[in-house]
């Protein structure tokens, strides 16, 4: 897709600081890093949401994320890593091309845990939790 920023990076029409590339996956530094080493990992093919990815491509994507966590931590001497996907506009996805964020974390960096992404925690009854677990289980 020519109007997609990440497709344009994949195609070489826009520059990026590439850190990893294979036949199906590209990883490059985020242009507005949350920390030194903040890296984005994308499938080369344009897919908007995680659910749109074919299973083999999702597996390729996770395999690269797995390798990059230690590579990035080592490169910037980080203490830990937050890995995340903003999957859909309501979750904060601004670029509609699947991408995983690898965000190096440092002791005392002032950031929060992934629990901080939700606005508030719902107060759910045991029955509601049972129904939700069953509904997810039927679809998984
Ligand atoms: P999202 O909010 O969609 O999960 O994150 C999109 C990310 O892409 C942001 O962290 C933003 O800084 C990054 N980004 C946006 N445009 C570019 C670009 O042209 N090049 C690079 N390297 N990163 C970009
Ligand atoms: Zn794209």
mmCIF file of C-alpha atoms and ligand atoms in Angstrom:
data_model
loop_
_atom_site.group_PDB
_atom_site.id
_atom_site.type_symbol
_atom_site.label_atom_id
_atom_site.label_comp_id
_atom_site.label_asym_id
_atom_site.label_seq_id
_atom_site.Cartn_x
_atom_site.Cartn_y
_atom_site.Cartn_z
ATOM 1 C CA UNK A 1 0.000 0.000 0.000
ATOM 2 C CA UNK A 2 1.665 3.209 -1.154
ATOM 3 C CA UNK A 3 -0.085 5.411 1.452
ATOM 4 C CA UNK A 4 1.104 3.236 4.347
ATOM 5 C CA UNK A 5 4.237 4.576 6.071
ATOM 6 C CA UNK A 6 5.505 1.146 7.035
ATOM 7 C CA UNK A 7 4.910 -0.293 3.550
ATOM 8 C CA UNK A 8 6.927 2.615 2.210
ATOM 9 C CA UNK A 9 9.736 1.799 4.662
ATOM 10 C CA UNK A 10 9.576 -1.880 3.652
ATOM 11 C CA UNK A 11 9.770 -0.850 -0.013
ATOM 12 C CA UNK A 12 12.735 1.459 0.650
ATOM 13 C CA UNK A 13 10.790 4.569 -0.354
ATOM 14 C CA UNK A 14 11.259 6.024 3.147
ATOM 15 C CA UNK A 15 14.490 5.705 5.141
ATOM 16 C CA UNK A 16 14.727 3.737 8.361
ATOM 17 C CA UNK A 17 17.419 2.531 10.719
ATOM 18 C CA UNK A 18 16.988 -1.145 9.974
ATOM 19 C CA UNK A 19 18.186 -3.545 12.663
ATOM 20 C CA UNK A 20 16.903 -6.836 11.210
ATOM 21 C CA UNK A 21 15.490 -8.097 7.906
ATOM 22 C CA UNK A 22 14.483 -11.423 6.421
ATOM 23 C CA UNK A 23 12.048 -12.522 3.701
ATOM 24 C CA UNK A 24 8.913 -11.733 5.695
ATOM 25 C CA UNK A 25 9.901 -9.431 8.579
ATOM 26 C CA UNK A 26 11.580 -6.024 8.982
ATOM 27 C CA UNK A 27 12.673 -4.394 12.246
ATOM 28 C CA UNK A 28 13.803 -0.775 12.559
ATOM 29 C CA UNK A 29 14.236 1.924 15.158
ATOM 30 C CA UNK A 30 11.144 3.917 16.093
ATOM 31 C CA UNK A 31 11.435 7.507 14.828
ATOM 32 C CA UNK A 32 10.077 8.859 18.145
ATOM 33 C CA UNK A 33 11.656 6.476 20.652
ATOM 34 C CA UNK A 34 10.261 5.995 24.142
ATOM 35 C CA UNK A 35 13.744 4.827 25.142
ATOM 36 C CA UNK A 36 17.099 4.342 23.396
ATOM 37 C CA UNK A 37 16.747 1.205 21.273
ATOM 38 C CA UNK A 38 12.936 1.400 20.913
ATOM 39 C CA UNK A 39 12.417 -0.920 17.947
ATOM 40 C CA UNK A 40 9.429 -1.715 15.742
ATOM 41 C CA UNK A 41 8.968 -5.169 14.225
ATOM 42 C CA UNK A 42 6.661 -5.429 11.208
ATOM 43 C CA UNK A 43 5.561 -8.048 8.710
ATOM 44 C CA UNK A 44 6.663 -6.914 5.249
ATOM 45 C CA UNK A 45 3.192 -7.650 3.888
ATOM 46 C CA UNK A 46 0.527 -5.092 4.713
ATOM 47 C CA UNK A 47 -1.914 -6.323 7.353
ATOM 48 C CA UNK A 48 -3.728 -3.917 9.651
ATOM 49 C CA UNK A 49 -4.510 -5.980 12.736
ATOM 50 C CA UNK A 50 -2.935 -8.998 14.421
ATOM 51 C CA UNK A 51 -6.068 -10.955 13.605
ATOM 52 C CA UNK A 52 -5.478 -10.284 9.894
ATOM 53 C CA UNK A 53 -2.104 -12.069 9.894
ATOM 54 C CA UNK A 54 -1.835 -15.574 8.461
ATOM 55 C CA UNK A 55 -0.650 -17.932 11.207
ATOM 56 C CA UNK A 56 2.767 -18.598 9.679
ATOM 57 C CA UNK A 57 3.472 -14.868 9.416
ATOM 58 C CA UNK A 58 2.364 -14.330 13.026
ATOM 59 C CA UNK A 59 4.802 -17.067 14.044
ATOM 60 C CA UNK A 60 7.598 -15.413 12.026
ATOM 61 C CA UNK A 61 6.824 -12.079 13.685
ATOM 62 C CA UNK A 62 6.951 -13.526 17.181
ATOM 63 C CA UNK A 63 10.182 -15.394 16.446
ATOM 64 C CA UNK A 64 11.874 -12.120 15.466
ATOM 65 C CA UNK A 65 10.441 -10.313 18.504
ATOM 66 C CA UNK A 66 11.830 -13.107 20.674
ATOM 67 C CA UNK A 67 15.329 -12.708 19.235
ATOM 68 C CA UNK A 68 15.240 -8.917 19.313
ATOM 69 C CA UNK A 69 14.381 -8.586 22.992
ATOM 70 C CA UNK A 70 17.802 -9.822 24.079
ATOM 71 C CA UNK A 71 19.592 -8.149 21.151
ATOM 72 C CA UNK A 72 18.110 -4.751 21.993
ATOM 73 C CA UNK A 73 18.607 -5.150 25.742
ATOM 74 C CA UNK A 74 22.265 -6.035 25.184
ATOM 75 C CA UNK A 75 22.831 -3.215 22.692
ATOM 76 C CA UNK A 76 21.570 -0.457 24.998
ATOM 77 C CA UNK A 77 22.404 -2.152 28.315
ATOM 78 C CA UNK A 78 18.748 -2.189 29.389
ATOM 79 C CA UNK A 79 17.485 -3.877 32.548
ATOM 80 C CA UNK A 80 14.217 -5.140 31.070
ATOM 81 C CA UNK A 81 11.868 -4.794 28.112
ATOM 82 C CA UNK A 82 8.234 -3.981 27.528
ATOM 83 C CA UNK A 83 6.868 -5.696 24.419
ATOM 84 C CA UNK A 84 3.513 -4.557 23.125
ATOM 85 C CA UNK A 85 1.129 -4.149 20.232
ATOM 86 C CA UNK A 86 -1.381 -1.347 19.923
ATOM 87 C CA UNK A 87 -3.873 -3.535 18.058
ATOM 88 C CA UNK A 88 -6.615 -1.320 16.709
ATOM 89 C CA UNK A 89 -7.332 2.404 16.860
ATOM 90 C CA UNK A 90 -9.142 2.180 20.221
ATOM 91 C CA UNK A 91 -5.943 0.700 21.671
ATOM 92 C CA UNK A 92 -3.876 3.598 20.318
ATOM 93 C CA UNK A 93 -2.710 2.121 17.009
ATOM 94 C CA UNK A 94 -1.791 5.079 14.834
ATOM 95 C CA UNK A 95 -0.080 3.290 11.950
ATOM 96 C CA UNK A 96 -2.534 0.732 10.522
ATOM 97 C CA UNK A 97 0.153 -1.824 9.639
ATOM 98 C CA UNK A 98 0.795 -4.476 12.314
ATOM 99 C CA UNK A 99 3.860 -3.649 14.390
ATOM 100 C CA UNK A 100 5.273 -4.842 17.661
ATOM 101 C CA UNK A 101 7.052 -2.387 19.938
ATOM 102 C CA UNK A 102 10.221 -3.493 21.736
ATOM 103 C CA UNK A 103 10.781 -0.836 24.398
ATOM 104 C CA UNK A 104 13.932 -1.163 26.507
ATOM 105 C CA UNK A 105 13.339 -0.445 30.190
ATOM 106 C CA UNK A 106 15.741 0.797 32.827
ATOM 107 C CA UNK A 107 15.574 0.697 36.611
ATOM 108 C CA UNK A 108 14.005 3.963 37.740
ATOM 109 C CA UNK A 109 13.060 5.077 34.206
ATOM 110 C CA UNK A 110 9.769 6.449 35.522
ATOM 111 C CA UNK A 111 7.661 4.342 33.156
ATOM 112 C CA UNK A 112 4.796 2.110 34.202
ATOM 113 C CA UNK A 113 3.919 -1.545 33.760
ATOM 114 C CA UNK A 114 1.625 -2.732 30.965
ATOM 115 C CA UNK A 115 -1.235 -2.576 33.514
ATOM 116 C CA UNK A 116 -1.098 1.209 33.106
ATOM 117 C CA UNK A 117 -2.531 1.078 29.556
ATOM 118 C CA UNK A 118 -6.172 0.683 30.650
ATOM 119 C CA UNK A 119 -8.057 3.698 31.973
ATOM 120 C CA UNK A 120 -9.628 1.883 34.943
ATOM 121 C CA UNK A 121 -10.019 -1.673 36.203
ATOM 122 C CA UNK A 122 -13.584 -3.087 35.976
ATOM 123 C CA UNK A 123 -15.251 -4.559 39.067
ATOM 124 C CA UNK A 124 -16.439 -7.935 37.743
ATOM 125 C CA UNK A 125 -18.462 -10.522 39.654
ATOM 126 C CA UNK A 126 -17.502 -14.213 39.733
ATOM 127 C CA UNK A 127 -20.400 -14.928 37.369
ATOM 128 C CA UNK A 128 -19.257 -12.305 34.894
ATOM 129 C CA UNK A 129 -15.686 -13.653 35.016
ATOM 130 C CA UNK A 130 -17.003 -17.193 34.421
ATOM 131 C CA UNK A 131 -19.056 -15.999 31.414
ATOM 132 C CA UNK A 132 -16.112 -14.089 29.928
ATOM 133 C CA UNK A 133 -13.739 -17.032 30.350
ATOM 134 C CA UNK A 134 -16.292 -19.343 28.702
ATOM 135 C CA UNK A 135 -16.891 -16.924 25.804
ATOM 136 C CA UNK A 136 -13.168 -16.609 25.124
ATOM 137 C CA UNK A 137 -12.689 -20.361 25.465
ATOM 138 C CA UNK A 138 -15.398 -21.025 22.848
ATOM 139 C CA UNK A 139 -13.557 -18.819 20.363
ATOM 140 C CA UNK A 140 -9.933 -19.741 21.118
HETATM 141 P P1 LIG B 1 1.405 2.973 17.143
HETATM 142 O O1 LIG B 1 0.861 4.082 17.978
HETATM 143 O O2 LIG B 1 0.708 2.871 15.809
HETATM 144 O O3 LIG B 1 1.453 1.655 17.878
HETATM 145 O O4 LIG B 1 2.927 3.313 16.910
HETATM 146 C C1 LIG B 1 3.422 3.827 15.718
HETATM 147 C C2 LIG B 1 4.877 4.103 15.957
HETATM 148 O O5 LIG B 1 5.467 4.355 14.708
HETATM 149 C C3 LIG B 1 5.143 5.314 16.842
HETATM 150 O O6 LIG B 1 5.911 4.909 17.964
HETATM 151 C C4 LIG B 1 5.888 6.280 15.933
HETATM 152 O O7 LIG B 1 6.924 6.961 16.615
HETATM 153 C C5 LIG B 1 6.428 5.365 14.864
HETATM 154 N N1 LIG B 1 6.581 5.990 13.560
HETATM 155 C C6 LIG B 1 5.664 6.745 12.913
HETATM 156 N N2 LIG B 1 6.129 7.126 11.709
HETATM 157 C C7 LIG B 1 7.379 6.589 11.588
HETATM 158 C C8 LIG B 1 8.365 6.638 10.554
HETATM 159 O O8 LIG B 1 8.190 7.228 9.493
HETATM 160 N N3 LIG B 1 9.517 5.969 10.802
HETATM 161 C C9 LIG B 1 9.738 5.280 11.967
HETATM 162 N N4 LIG B 1 10.917 4.665 12.100
HETATM 163 N N5 LIG B 1 8.829 5.225 12.954
HETATM 164 C C10 LIG B 1 7.665 5.874 12.760
HETATM 165 ZN ZN1 LIG B 2 1.490 -1.195 5.228
#
